[in-house]
GROMACS .gro file of C-alpha atoms in nm:
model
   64
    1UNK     CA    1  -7.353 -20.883   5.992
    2UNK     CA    2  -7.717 -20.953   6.117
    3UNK     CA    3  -7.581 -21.178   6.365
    4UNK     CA    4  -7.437 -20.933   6.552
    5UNK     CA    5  -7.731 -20.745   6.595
    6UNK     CA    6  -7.995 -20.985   6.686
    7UNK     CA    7  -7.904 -21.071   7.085
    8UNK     CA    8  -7.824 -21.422   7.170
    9UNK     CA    9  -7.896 -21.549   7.566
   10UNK     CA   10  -7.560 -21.642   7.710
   11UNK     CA   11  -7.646 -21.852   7.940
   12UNK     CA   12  -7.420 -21.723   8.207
   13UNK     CA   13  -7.456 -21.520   8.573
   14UNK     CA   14  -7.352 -21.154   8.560
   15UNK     CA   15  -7.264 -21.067   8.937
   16UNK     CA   16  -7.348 -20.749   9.088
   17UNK     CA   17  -6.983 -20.691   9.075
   18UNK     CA   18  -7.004 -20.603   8.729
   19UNK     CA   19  -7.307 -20.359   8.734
   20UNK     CA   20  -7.104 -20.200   9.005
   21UNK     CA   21  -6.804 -20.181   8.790
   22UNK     CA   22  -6.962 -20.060   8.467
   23UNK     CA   23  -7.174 -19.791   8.697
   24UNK     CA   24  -6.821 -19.689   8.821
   25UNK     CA   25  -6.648 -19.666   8.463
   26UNK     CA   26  -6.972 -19.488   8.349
   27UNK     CA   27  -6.943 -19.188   8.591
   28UNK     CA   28  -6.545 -19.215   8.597
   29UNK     CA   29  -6.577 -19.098   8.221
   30UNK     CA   30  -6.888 -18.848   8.227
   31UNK     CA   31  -6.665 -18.710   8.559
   32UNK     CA   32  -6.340 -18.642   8.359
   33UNK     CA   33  -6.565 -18.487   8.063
   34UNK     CA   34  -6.700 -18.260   8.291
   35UNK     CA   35  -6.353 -18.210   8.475
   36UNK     CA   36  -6.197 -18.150   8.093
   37UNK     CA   37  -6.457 -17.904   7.989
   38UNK     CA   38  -6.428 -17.698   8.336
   39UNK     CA   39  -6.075 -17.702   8.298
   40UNK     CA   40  -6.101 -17.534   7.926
   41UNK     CA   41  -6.322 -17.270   8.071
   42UNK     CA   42  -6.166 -17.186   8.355
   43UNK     CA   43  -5.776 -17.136   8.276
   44UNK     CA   44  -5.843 -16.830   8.020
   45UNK     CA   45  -6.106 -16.680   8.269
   46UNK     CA   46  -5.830 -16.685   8.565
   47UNK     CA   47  -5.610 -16.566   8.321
   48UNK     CA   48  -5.849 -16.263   8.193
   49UNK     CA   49  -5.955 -16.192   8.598
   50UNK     CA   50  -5.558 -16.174   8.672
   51UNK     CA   51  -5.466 -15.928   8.400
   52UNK     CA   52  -5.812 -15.744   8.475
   53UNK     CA   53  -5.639 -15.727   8.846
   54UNK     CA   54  -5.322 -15.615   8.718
   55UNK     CA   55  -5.479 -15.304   8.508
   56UNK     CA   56  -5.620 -15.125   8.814
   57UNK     CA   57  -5.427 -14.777   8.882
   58UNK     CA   58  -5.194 -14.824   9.192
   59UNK     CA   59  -5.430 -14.487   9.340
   60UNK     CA   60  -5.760 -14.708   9.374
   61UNK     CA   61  -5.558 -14.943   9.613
   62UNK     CA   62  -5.479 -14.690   9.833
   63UNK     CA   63  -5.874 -14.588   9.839
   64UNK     CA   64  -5.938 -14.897   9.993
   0.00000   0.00000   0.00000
């Protein structure tokens, strides 16, 4: 078990291709958190602001 925690050098070239890559998976899954969370706040709200709509007396229209 301690072997995988002490690092070992690989010996081998890591490309800019893969920093790229992992900065790109990185933000692609903090993006769709943020994108998931937004989405769970803001379908009740439109829902509550649509039926807050729909409970205005048909006179205050007309007022407008």
């Amino acid at each position: 078990m301690s072997i995988l925690v002490v690092p070992q050098i690989a010996h081998a070239y890591v490309g800019p291709g893969l920093g790229a890559g992992t900065i790109g998976v990185i933000l692609g899954i903090i993006g769709s958190i943020f994108i998931a969370i937004f989405a769970i706040v803001w379908y009740p709200l439109k829902r509550l602001l649509k039926k807050n709509k729909q409970k205005k007396p048909d006179g205050q229209e007309a007022d407008k």
